[in-house]
């Protein structure tokens, strides 16, 4: 006789409740309730089928959705534990109850990726040489490698123009890091910006100047201008596909850029749940693009990494790719070209060590929120085919505890960052990655952490990262420390007392006038007085900057700047369009959508 039981576990962005039908010890049916529009929701049908086929809960986790897979497994375990008398029905439905049969290797954590650094080297190899004997198993006009925002924008553009498109995706679900993003996107001069902000005279030229200034002479200006010029069209392209733009705001200022070029440009879409722009809302964008690409005839294959390019011996032309599909190696011809869209070197420790010191340090010490399948494969594939690299070195970092300076509508609370000498070193309310680059540099130069100092008044201020309750909890956990005097504070954070006293005296003297003549801070300028609170600055990494050299058509260039025929790159796989730090929210999504489309447009124009 079959009986039904239920269990609930905490998944990614919400709970998963499994309803399990048991015939004796065997699971004959399982259905799961998952919040729609979440990473957990993307893999759930596959997990249901796998458990039904196996008759038990212990099936393989889905790559790229491991937290959700383990949560699904825990929910099923908890349901079966009710049948066995190991849990009551009530306990099984309480997400806080531990999975009684939790496997030793189960991943835990609040996000799919926090602290999960794939130390496995990327699976890719050098190119397979092309000759007349090479037999392709399949043939398409375009092969897109990676189904994040860049890959899906490329696939949609190419498929809608009538080209046959194959998308190779290494993970078990689509979307990559783009799923985890807020989906916000910068553009200047759109109808939305005019209607929703006071900036009715903005234009792409000002936008490009701003990004070029922020790029500190390290960006390819042609790429940046082309991105700024096309960003408004891409906003409209997405709106035509059903994305509902609902608000526009600005990134925090950057001291070294001209304020004349600043405007509110960060476009936020409706996430369908009464909000927008929150981490995880990127899934609306990836699902919209995926649907458009599939509706236009594109094919996508999951758990199918591209592991090599097929290239002529003179290293001038790319003919296709090698993928691993269902345990088999298959050669796919790309008659017009291959678009690499596998993001940056996010979880690749070796490439980070060689090319990006800040990212290398983050991978070793801090949480990295980008998709664990992003191991720099496209960058390695391109380099192995002779491509040059450009713009390696920056990161998209923010202060992980406070999210300080991510939105210009939220002022920085009164606080200062101090280095190991007890001195201020940066404009604290500058955009987050600018500040976090300074934090990284101070920490490397002085070999010790930096700290954020605030006081009782800071908690009452607009933009405070803490309430009285959350602060009390953090003090109890030791994440925030409290000091009654400057001397005690200096001792707690191991900095010279006289320096710290001088720093606070200087800050407080200027703060009384509402000015920061030292670093030109604009918000949260108020004196700090005892008792003090202190929190060690901790970076949270959203991705590595830098990638393959491309031209404005999206073609990958070799080390002598000649195009490698048939090879294109888009999104964070491409370098040169972002400078040594991330210039503000919405830049990456603007870039990935534009470059995905641009590479596809070049392929569409290509004569056969
Ligand atoms: C939490 C968070 C919030 C963010 N919020 C924003 C925001 O609101 N706005 C903004 O502009 N930016 C934001 N960013 C940054 C932005 O999301 C990313 O930079 C961007 O989405 C990267 O897009 P992509 O298409 O280049 O790569 P991804 O979206 O990561 O896609 C790469 C894909 O390639 C696949 N892949 C990797 N290797 C292979 C292989 N060998 N074969 C086949 N497939 C492969 C991966 O599995 C993945 O699906 C955020 C980042 C994070 C982490």
XYZ file of C-alpha atoms and ligand atoms in Angstrom:
661
model
C 0.000 0.000 0.000
C 1.403 3.440 -0.871
C 1.503 6.328 1.620
C 2.320 10.035 1.162
C 4.669 12.040 3.387
C 6.055 15.584 3.245
C 9.349 17.260 4.138
C 10.627 20.841 3.835
C 14.216 22.094 3.571
C 15.850 25.480 3.011
C 16.910 25.944 -0.625
C 18.446 28.759 -2.640
C 16.141 31.837 -2.286
C 13.444 29.916 -0.391
C 12.187 26.599 0.921
C 11.594 23.390 -1.024
C 8.741 21.115 0.094
C 8.729 17.558 -1.256
C 5.650 15.322 -1.268
C 6.832 11.728 -1.429
C 4.785 8.603 -2.195
C 6.334 5.502 -0.649
C 5.621 1.886 -1.609
C 7.356 0.172 1.262
C 10.871 1.612 1.211
C 10.720 2.627 -2.447
C 9.806 6.120 -3.642
C 7.232 5.650 -6.409
C 6.434 9.341 -6.847
C 7.755 12.727 -5.746
C 6.676 16.277 -6.452
C 8.289 19.402 -5.098
C 7.045 22.901 -4.465
C 9.721 25.503 -5.161
C 9.377 29.228 -5.383
C 9.127 30.028 -9.121
C 11.826 32.192 -10.660
C 14.614 30.780 -8.485
C 17.690 28.708 -9.297
C 16.102 25.839 -7.320
C 13.099 25.953 -9.638
C 15.287 25.480 -12.731
C 16.472 21.988 -11.817
C 13.536 20.632 -9.874
C 11.779 18.678 -12.646
C 15.042 16.874 -13.393
C 15.523 15.966 -9.734
C 11.925 14.691 -9.461
C 12.460 12.411 -12.474
C 15.819 11.165 -11.212
C 14.404 10.275 -7.768
C 11.376 8.536 -9.311
C 13.641 6.507 -11.605
C 15.999 5.570 -8.754
C 13.290 4.928 -6.156
C 15.400 6.709 -3.530
C 16.590 10.227 -2.742
C 20.314 9.821 -3.301
C 20.720 11.040 -6.888
C 23.442 13.212 -8.434
C 23.319 16.921 -7.609
C 22.795 19.265 -10.575
C 25.952 21.151 -11.454
C 25.379 24.839 -10.856
C 22.440 24.163 -8.511
C 24.098 22.138 -5.773
C 22.517 23.877 -2.779
C 19.071 23.405 -4.284
C 19.853 19.764 -5.149
C 20.908 19.036 -1.565
C 17.843 20.898 -0.254
C 15.614 18.775 -2.492
C 17.345 15.646 -1.232
C 16.973 16.818 2.387
C 13.241 17.497 1.890
C 12.776 13.964 0.490
C 14.882 12.465 3.312
C 12.782 14.288 5.901
C 9.551 13.002 4.327
C 10.841 9.428 4.403
C 12.015 9.953 7.992
C 8.364 10.466 8.963
C 7.524 7.045 7.469
C 10.351 5.470 9.453
C 9.351 7.212 12.678
C 12.620 9.194 12.855
C 10.772 12.569 12.613
C 7.236 13.718 13.363
C 5.202 15.191 10.484
C 5.572 18.610 12.098
C 9.352 18.311 12.459
C 9.668 17.245 8.812
C 7.824 20.357 7.619
C 10.008 22.680 9.687
C 12.793 23.859 7.359
C 15.051 24.348 10.387
C 15.004 20.626 11.292
C 18.254 18.909 10.281
C 18.140 16.246 7.565
C 18.506 13.038 9.642
C 20.133 11.201 6.710
C 22.359 14.053 5.483
C 25.271 12.737 3.387
C 28.724 13.649 4.666
C 29.558 15.662 1.501
C 26.340 17.750 1.426
C 26.985 21.409 0.589
C 25.527 23.869 3.053
C 25.178 27.636 2.919
C 22.819 30.387 2.014
C 23.736 30.604 -1.633
C 24.615 28.250 -4.437
C 28.143 29.497 -4.511
C 29.251 31.289 -1.376
C 32.636 29.926 -0.366
C 32.476 27.163 -2.956
C 35.699 27.706 -4.850
C 36.119 25.142 -7.582
C 39.751 24.306 -7.225
C 39.458 21.797 -10.038
C 41.295 23.031 -13.037
C 39.163 23.953 -16.001
C 38.425 20.886 -18.195
C 39.596 22.497 -21.426
C 42.558 21.509 -23.595
C 44.501 22.857 -26.572
C 42.772 22.889 -29.987
C 42.115 19.738 -31.990
C 43.839 20.224 -35.379
C 41.491 20.496 -38.338
C 42.159 18.505 -41.493
C 40.075 16.828 -44.215
C 39.749 13.661 -42.124
C 37.991 15.436 -39.252
C 34.416 14.157 -39.120
C 31.922 16.382 -37.314
C 29.110 14.646 -35.445
C 26.794 17.592 -35.946
C 26.767 20.887 -37.770
C 25.289 24.319 -36.979
C 25.796 27.822 -38.295
C 26.780 29.047 -34.844
C 28.029 27.360 -31.684
C 27.559 29.440 -28.531
C 29.655 28.279 -25.578
C 27.900 29.159 -22.305
C 24.277 30.084 -21.593
C 24.672 33.115 -19.298
C 23.407 36.519 -20.361
C 26.067 36.965 -23.059
C 25.566 33.506 -24.571
C 21.780 33.731 -24.535
C 21.763 37.231 -26.064
C 24.018 35.891 -28.846
C 21.894 32.781 -29.360
C 18.660 34.802 -29.494
C 20.041 37.313 -31.983
C 21.465 34.615 -34.268
C 18.450 32.284 -34.071
C 15.985 35.106 -34.711
C 17.945 35.928 -37.893
C 17.359 32.364 -39.071
C 20.758 30.855 -38.268
C 20.960 27.375 -36.732
C 22.382 27.690 -33.211
C 23.794 25.125 -30.776
C 24.391 26.238 -27.173
C 26.870 24.155 -25.188
C 26.293 24.589 -21.431
C 28.593 23.029 -18.860
C 26.138 23.303 -15.940
C 22.918 21.349 -15.458
C 20.877 24.553 -15.666
C 21.003 27.669 -17.862
C 21.929 31.181 -16.787
C 25.401 31.161 -15.158
C 26.265 34.082 -12.903
C 23.640 36.158 -14.704
C 20.984 34.194 -12.737
C 22.453 35.400 -9.447
C 22.616 39.033 -10.531
C 20.108 41.781 -9.858
C 19.709 42.064 -13.645
C 20.134 45.839 -13.496
C 21.541 47.404 -16.654
C 23.051 50.803 -17.485
C 21.996 52.876 -20.479
C 21.896 56.609 -21.266
C 19.196 58.559 -23.079
C 16.420 55.955 -22.944
C 12.740 56.848 -22.783
C 12.691 55.223 -19.306
C 15.517 57.438 -18.045
C 13.718 60.521 -19.355
C 10.421 59.501 -17.768
C 11.740 58.206 -14.448
C 14.666 60.505 -13.542
C 15.583 64.174 -13.653
C 18.257 63.388 -16.282
C 16.334 64.221 -19.456
C 19.380 65.453 -21.356
C 21.681 62.460 -20.979
C 23.244 60.689 -23.958
C 25.591 57.792 -24.854
C 28.566 60.140 -25.396
C 28.438 61.276 -21.754
C 27.995 57.684 -20.666
C 31.038 56.593 -22.663
C 33.121 59.490 -21.232
C 32.173 58.417 -17.727
C 33.166 54.785 -18.318
C 36.384 55.844 -20.089
C 37.347 58.128 -17.161
C 36.633 55.323 -14.719
C 38.739 52.995 -16.882
C 41.921 54.919 -15.977
C 43.347 54.713 -19.543
C 43.096 50.956 -19.513
C 39.955 50.444 -21.579
C 39.594 50.080 -25.338
C 37.676 53.306 -26.058
C 36.135 51.958 -29.270
C 34.584 49.053 -27.355
C 33.293 51.351 -24.606
C 31.796 53.889 -27.041
C 30.105 51.128 -29.005
C 28.658 49.700 -25.780
C 27.332 53.083 -24.599
C 25.865 53.807 -28.053
C 23.990 50.515 -28.237
C 22.877 50.208 -24.589
C 19.590 52.152 -25.155
C 18.737 49.936 -28.153
C 19.366 46.861 -26.031
C 17.017 48.184 -23.336
C 14.301 48.459 -26.019
C 15.189 45.026 -27.477
C 14.636 43.450 -24.040
C 11.431 45.447 -23.515
C 10.131 44.044 -26.811
C 10.753 40.572 -25.375
C 8.661 41.333 -22.284
C 11.147 42.853 -19.779
C 9.279 45.600 -17.899
C 11.620 48.453 -16.947
C 10.237 50.075 -13.810
C 12.850 52.398 -12.278
C 16.222 54.013 -12.945
C 18.848 55.029 -10.372
C 22.550 55.905 -10.253
C 25.758 54.341 -9.057
C 27.753 56.014 -6.291
C 30.236 58.611 -7.445
C 33.817 57.925 -8.457
C 36.242 60.632 -7.218
C 38.391 60.585 -10.350
C 35.545 61.048 -12.852
C 33.849 64.219 -14.018
C 30.522 64.851 -12.291
C 29.315 66.439 -15.537
C 29.220 62.984 -17.111
C 27.314 61.364 -14.231
C 23.605 60.500 -14.493
C 21.099 58.012 -13.118
C 21.417 55.220 -15.690
C 20.848 51.946 -13.864
C 17.652 50.438 -15.276
C 15.716 48.052 -13.012
C 13.047 45.671 -14.294
C 10.007 44.256 -12.574
C 10.815 40.817 -11.136
C 7.154 39.799 -11.141
C 7.127 39.541 -7.344
C 6.570 43.197 -6.511
C 10.194 44.312 -6.718
C 13.293 44.305 -8.870
C 17.068 44.598 -8.852
C 17.600 42.109 -6.026
C 20.262 39.400 -6.224
C 18.619 36.476 -8.038
C 16.349 38.626 -10.207
C 18.746 38.034 -13.106
C 16.858 34.796 -13.671
C 14.023 36.831 -15.233
C 16.491 38.065 -17.852
C 18.056 34.668 -18.563
C 14.679 32.907 -18.777
C 13.333 35.618 -21.115
C 16.348 35.273 -23.406
C 16.352 31.473 -23.235
C 12.704 31.319 -24.242
C 13.302 33.724 -27.141
C 16.307 31.694 -28.341
C 14.484 28.349 -28.113
C 11.333 29.780 -29.722
C 13.527 30.907 -32.623
C 14.865 27.359 -33.028
C 18.114 27.306 -31.022
C 19.195 24.041 -29.368
C 20.706 23.927 -25.878
C 22.505 20.990 -24.286
C 23.160 20.956 -20.505
C 26.007 19.136 -18.744
C 27.815 19.607 -22.057
C 31.090 21.489 -21.587
C 33.069 22.628 -24.588
C 36.535 21.263 -23.960
C 38.467 22.271 -27.098
C 38.275 24.260 -30.310
C 38.835 22.705 -33.724
C 41.450 24.834 -35.486
C 43.640 24.705 -38.580
C 47.333 24.066 -38.021
C 48.245 27.671 -38.938
C 46.056 28.825 -36.042
C 44.042 31.178 -38.230
C 40.590 29.595 -38.563
C 38.205 27.957 -36.068
C 35.969 25.266 -37.581
C 34.055 24.055 -34.562
C 34.270 22.737 -31.024
C 34.710 19.519 -29.079
C 32.024 18.972 -26.442
C 31.530 16.278 -23.823
C 27.929 15.099 -23.941
C 26.528 12.094 -22.059
C 30.041 10.846 -21.376
C 30.996 11.014 -25.068
C 33.311 13.323 -26.958
C 31.493 14.932 -29.927
C 32.724 17.311 -32.595
C 30.309 20.092 -33.549
C 30.919 22.116 -36.676
C 30.318 25.888 -36.472
C 29.912 26.942 -40.110
C 29.857 30.676 -39.352
C 31.635 30.773 -36.038
C 32.001 29.962 -32.358
C 31.011 32.540 -29.725
C 32.802 32.057 -26.402
C 30.600 33.293 -23.532
C 31.841 31.392 -20.484
C 32.436 34.463 -18.229
C 35.799 35.350 -16.649
C 38.412 33.425 -14.694
C 36.088 33.498 -11.685
C 36.829 30.109 -10.105
C 40.154 29.373 -11.737
C 42.869 29.695 -9.135
C 45.723 29.104 -11.587
C 44.655 31.767 -14.101
C 43.885 34.173 -11.245
C 47.368 33.642 -9.823
C 48.924 34.319 -13.220
C 46.783 37.280 -14.245
C 44.746 38.934 -11.509
C 46.271 39.476 -8.036
C 43.122 40.931 -6.460
C 40.984 38.088 -7.720
C 43.597 35.534 -6.655
C 43.562 36.972 -3.150
C 39.742 36.969 -3.090
C 39.584 33.332 -4.194
C 41.773 32.349 -1.291
C 40.216 34.484 1.431
C 36.728 35.633 0.502
C 33.315 34.543 -0.730
C 32.960 34.439 -4.496
C 29.352 34.585 -5.681
C 29.806 33.833 -9.358
C 28.725 30.495 -10.871
C 31.103 27.688 -9.890
C 31.158 26.457 -13.483
C 32.845 29.710 -14.529
C 36.422 28.446 -14.498
C 37.743 30.678 -17.277
C 37.252 28.009 -19.947
C 36.557 30.386 -22.825
C 39.606 32.460 -21.951
C 41.806 29.365 -21.870
C 40.274 28.035 -25.127
C 40.960 31.377 -26.809
C 44.506 31.685 -25.464
C 45.290 28.134 -26.553
C 44.093 29.120 -30.038
C 46.518 32.062 -30.094
C 44.274 34.859 -28.794
C 45.601 37.868 -26.927
C 44.253 38.923 -23.544
C 43.186 42.385 -22.467
C 42.192 44.246 -19.291
C 43.148 41.510 -16.833
C 43.343 42.648 -13.244
C 40.202 44.101 -11.745
C 37.291 42.618 -9.862
C 33.647 43.304 -9.074
C 34.119 43.477 -5.301
C 31.917 44.934 -2.593
C 31.983 45.149 1.181
C 30.238 41.849 1.867
C 28.840 42.740 5.275
C 27.388 46.158 4.557
C 26.961 46.361 0.776
C 28.283 49.912 1.236
C 27.970 52.344 -1.704
C 26.112 50.096 -4.131
C 23.234 52.520 -4.733
C 23.364 56.328 -4.780
C 19.866 56.527 -3.284
C 21.244 55.010 -0.070
C 23.861 57.262 1.571
C 26.870 55.664 3.230
C 26.303 55.681 6.981
C 28.720 57.750 9.089
C 31.821 55.535 9.360
C 35.434 55.470 8.220
C 37.688 52.744 6.877
C 41.158 52.647 8.466
C 44.241 50.686 7.453
C 46.780 48.836 9.612
C 48.382 52.181 10.497
C 45.057 53.494 11.823
C 44.717 55.936 8.897
C 41.926 56.657 6.427
C 42.860 55.787 2.868
C 39.823 56.166 0.581
C 36.620 58.085 -0.090
C 34.253 55.718 1.712
C 31.127 56.537 -0.265
C 32.726 56.096 -3.698
C 31.286 53.254 -5.739
C 31.919 49.880 -4.112
C 34.567 48.307 -6.332
C 36.626 51.525 -6.335
C 36.689 51.435 -2.535
C 37.354 47.716 -2.376
C 40.341 48.058 -4.722
C 41.816 50.522 -2.211
C 41.034 48.084 0.614
C 42.860 45.310 -1.276
C 45.877 47.525 -1.956
C 46.133 48.652 1.688
C 45.833 45.094 2.934
C 48.566 43.881 0.555
C 50.889 46.826 1.226
C 50.633 46.588 4.998
C 49.959 42.862 5.299
C 47.046 43.364 7.689
C 43.271 43.817 7.447
C 41.455 47.130 7.160
C 38.506 47.974 9.426
C 35.287 49.971 9.366
C 34.744 52.185 12.441
C 31.333 53.565 13.381
C 29.394 54.626 16.474
C 25.967 54.600 18.148
C 24.741 57.496 15.961
C 25.699 55.670 12.771
C 23.044 53.061 13.522
C 20.313 55.716 13.556
C 21.520 57.280 10.295
C 19.923 56.723 6.900
C 21.735 53.928 5.081
C 22.858 52.137 8.229
C 23.807 48.521 7.597
C 22.714 47.628 11.127
C 19.710 48.080 13.377
C 20.183 48.106 17.149
C 19.085 44.428 17.168
C 21.332 43.195 14.344
C 24.243 45.120 15.837
C 23.707 43.481 19.232
C 23.671 40.064 17.555
C 26.859 40.790 15.607
C 28.584 42.001 18.765
C 27.537 38.769 20.494
C 28.903 36.693 17.578
C 32.131 38.696 17.620
C 31.628 39.917 14.037
C 31.492 43.481 15.343
C 33.558 44.595 18.328
C 32.775 47.412 20.739
C 35.314 49.741 22.351
C 34.696 52.296 25.099
C 37.703 54.468 24.191
C 40.064 55.200 21.309
C 42.823 53.412 23.231
C 40.691 50.279 23.534
C 39.685 50.516 19.864
C 43.324 50.815 18.762
C 44.206 47.757 20.816
C 41.310 45.741 19.403
C 42.358 46.324 15.785
C 46.120 46.386 16.428
C 46.826 49.899 15.137
C 48.968 52.664 16.720
C 46.764 54.598 19.162
C 48.265 58.005 18.315
C 47.540 57.503 14.608
C 43.986 56.412 15.222
C 43.406 59.340 17.573
C 44.769 61.738 14.942
C 42.594 60.157 12.242
C 39.447 60.489 14.355
C 40.323 64.046 15.397
C 40.810 65.084 11.785
C 37.615 63.343 10.634
C 35.576 64.832 13.475
C 36.963 68.349 12.957
C 35.952 68.336 9.287
C 32.710 66.438 9.961
C 31.475 69.286 12.152
C 31.540 71.471 9.022
C 29.858 68.755 6.936
C 32.916 68.510 4.642
C 35.557 65.908 3.821
C 38.389 67.936 2.250
C 40.715 64.931 2.505
C 38.880 62.445 0.233
C 35.822 64.427 -0.955
C 33.288 62.158 0.608
C 29.738 63.368 -0.029
C 27.398 61.456 2.296
C 27.411 60.192 5.890
C 29.730 62.925 7.144
C 29.165 63.110 10.908
C 31.503 63.009 13.920
C 32.280 59.601 15.440
C 32.393 59.415 19.233
C 32.852 56.717 21.891
C 31.664 54.061 22.350
C 32.946 52.864 18.962
C 32.095 49.796 16.923
C 34.489 48.134 14.537
C 34.057 45.597 11.779
C 36.869 44.020 9.775
C 36.373 44.790 6.076
C 35.587 41.662 4.106
C 35.400 41.659 0.326
C 32.681 39.762 -1.473
C 33.576 38.979 -5.050
C 31.027 39.030 -7.884
C 33.467 38.258 -10.692
C 36.875 38.837 -12.249
C 37.538 41.476 -14.892
C 39.558 40.886 -18.069
C 39.498 38.422 -20.915
C 40.197 37.785 -24.577
C 41.104 40.677 -26.844
C 38.201 41.471 -29.157
C 37.514 44.130 -31.760
C 34.317 46.122 -32.001
C 32.740 43.378 -34.151
C 33.233 40.842 -31.330
C 35.964 38.979 -33.228
C 38.713 37.490 -31.088
C 42.134 38.908 -31.992
C 45.406 37.039 -31.854
C 48.452 38.378 -30.029
C 49.311 40.487 -33.104
C 45.759 41.928 -33.207
C 44.667 39.982 -36.299
C 41.213 38.353 -36.114
C 41.150 34.584 -35.607
C 38.549 33.673 -38.224
C 35.441 32.019 -36.851
C 36.172 32.937 -33.209
C 34.150 35.487 -31.214
C 33.899 36.366 -27.522
C 31.248 38.139 -25.488
C 30.541 39.180 -21.923
C 33.064 38.657 -19.155
C 35.038 36.308 -21.451
C 36.025 39.405 -23.420
C 38.429 41.983 -22.019
C 39.164 45.645 -22.600
C 35.699 47.094 -21.980
C 36.087 47.263 -18.179
C 38.991 48.967 -16.421
C 40.944 48.079 -13.285
C 37.846 48.139 -11.034
C 34.135 47.778 -11.705
C 32.641 51.244 -12.379
C 29.150 50.583 -10.983
C 26.095 48.341 -11.010
C 24.541 47.621 -14.369
C 27.770 47.885 -16.371
C 28.243 44.122 -16.690
C 24.703 43.289 -17.795
C 24.832 46.161 -20.313
C 28.103 44.716 -21.643
C 27.075 41.076 -21.842
C 23.800 41.766 -23.661
C 25.506 44.133 -26.099
C 28.488 41.932 -26.875
C 26.413 38.774 -27.210
C 24.208 40.534 -29.752
C 27.170 42.207 -31.472
C 29.080 38.972 -32.051
C 25.927 37.357 -33.422
C 25.247 40.354 -35.703
C 28.743 40.010 -37.169
C 28.109 36.329 -37.832
C 24.732 37.097 -39.404
C 26.400 39.503 -41.857
C 29.142 37.024 -42.700
C 29.082 35.627 -46.204
C 29.275 31.842 -46.429
C 25.393 38.229 -6.914
C 25.706 38.997 -8.163
C 24.936 40.102 -8.497
C 25.225 40.820 -9.665
N 24.376 41.825 -10.046
C 24.603 42.488 -11.197
C 23.671 43.435 -11.689
O 22.572 43.598 -11.151
N 24.004 44.134 -12.811
C 25.171 43.931 -13.477
O 25.437 44.620 -14.470
N 26.038 42.977 -13.079
C 25.769 42.230 -11.974
N 26.628 41.242 -11.591
C 27.710 40.854 -12.514
C 27.102 40.075 -13.704
O 26.019 39.292 -13.245
C 28.080 39.145 -14.406
O 29.275 39.830 -14.655
C 27.492 38.664 -15.734
O 26.212 38.110 -15.512
C 28.358 37.634 -16.435
O 27.662 37.220 -17.594
P 28.308 36.231 -18.646
O 27.261 35.922 -19.644
O 29.599 36.783 -19.137
O 28.662 34.919 -17.782
P 27.705 33.903 -17.014
O 26.366 34.449 -16.806
O 28.432 33.428 -15.822
O 27.582 32.705 -18.045
C 28.675 31.867 -18.345
C 28.125 30.478 -18.660
O 29.141 29.694 -19.287
C 29.049 28.363 -18.803
N 30.330 27.694 -19.054
C 31.503 27.853 -18.396
N 32.464 27.056 -18.964
C 31.866 26.386 -19.986
C 32.311 25.419 -20.934
N 33.581 24.956 -20.961
N 31.430 24.934 -21.835
C 30.124 25.353 -21.837
N 29.641 26.264 -20.942
C 30.507 26.779 -20.047
C 28.714 28.546 -17.333
O 28.201 27.360 -16.769
C 27.709 29.708 -17.394
O 26.385 29.208 -17.554
C 26.341 40.476 -10.460
C 27.122 39.378 -10.114
C 26.794 38.624 -8.984
C 27.620 37.413 -8.649
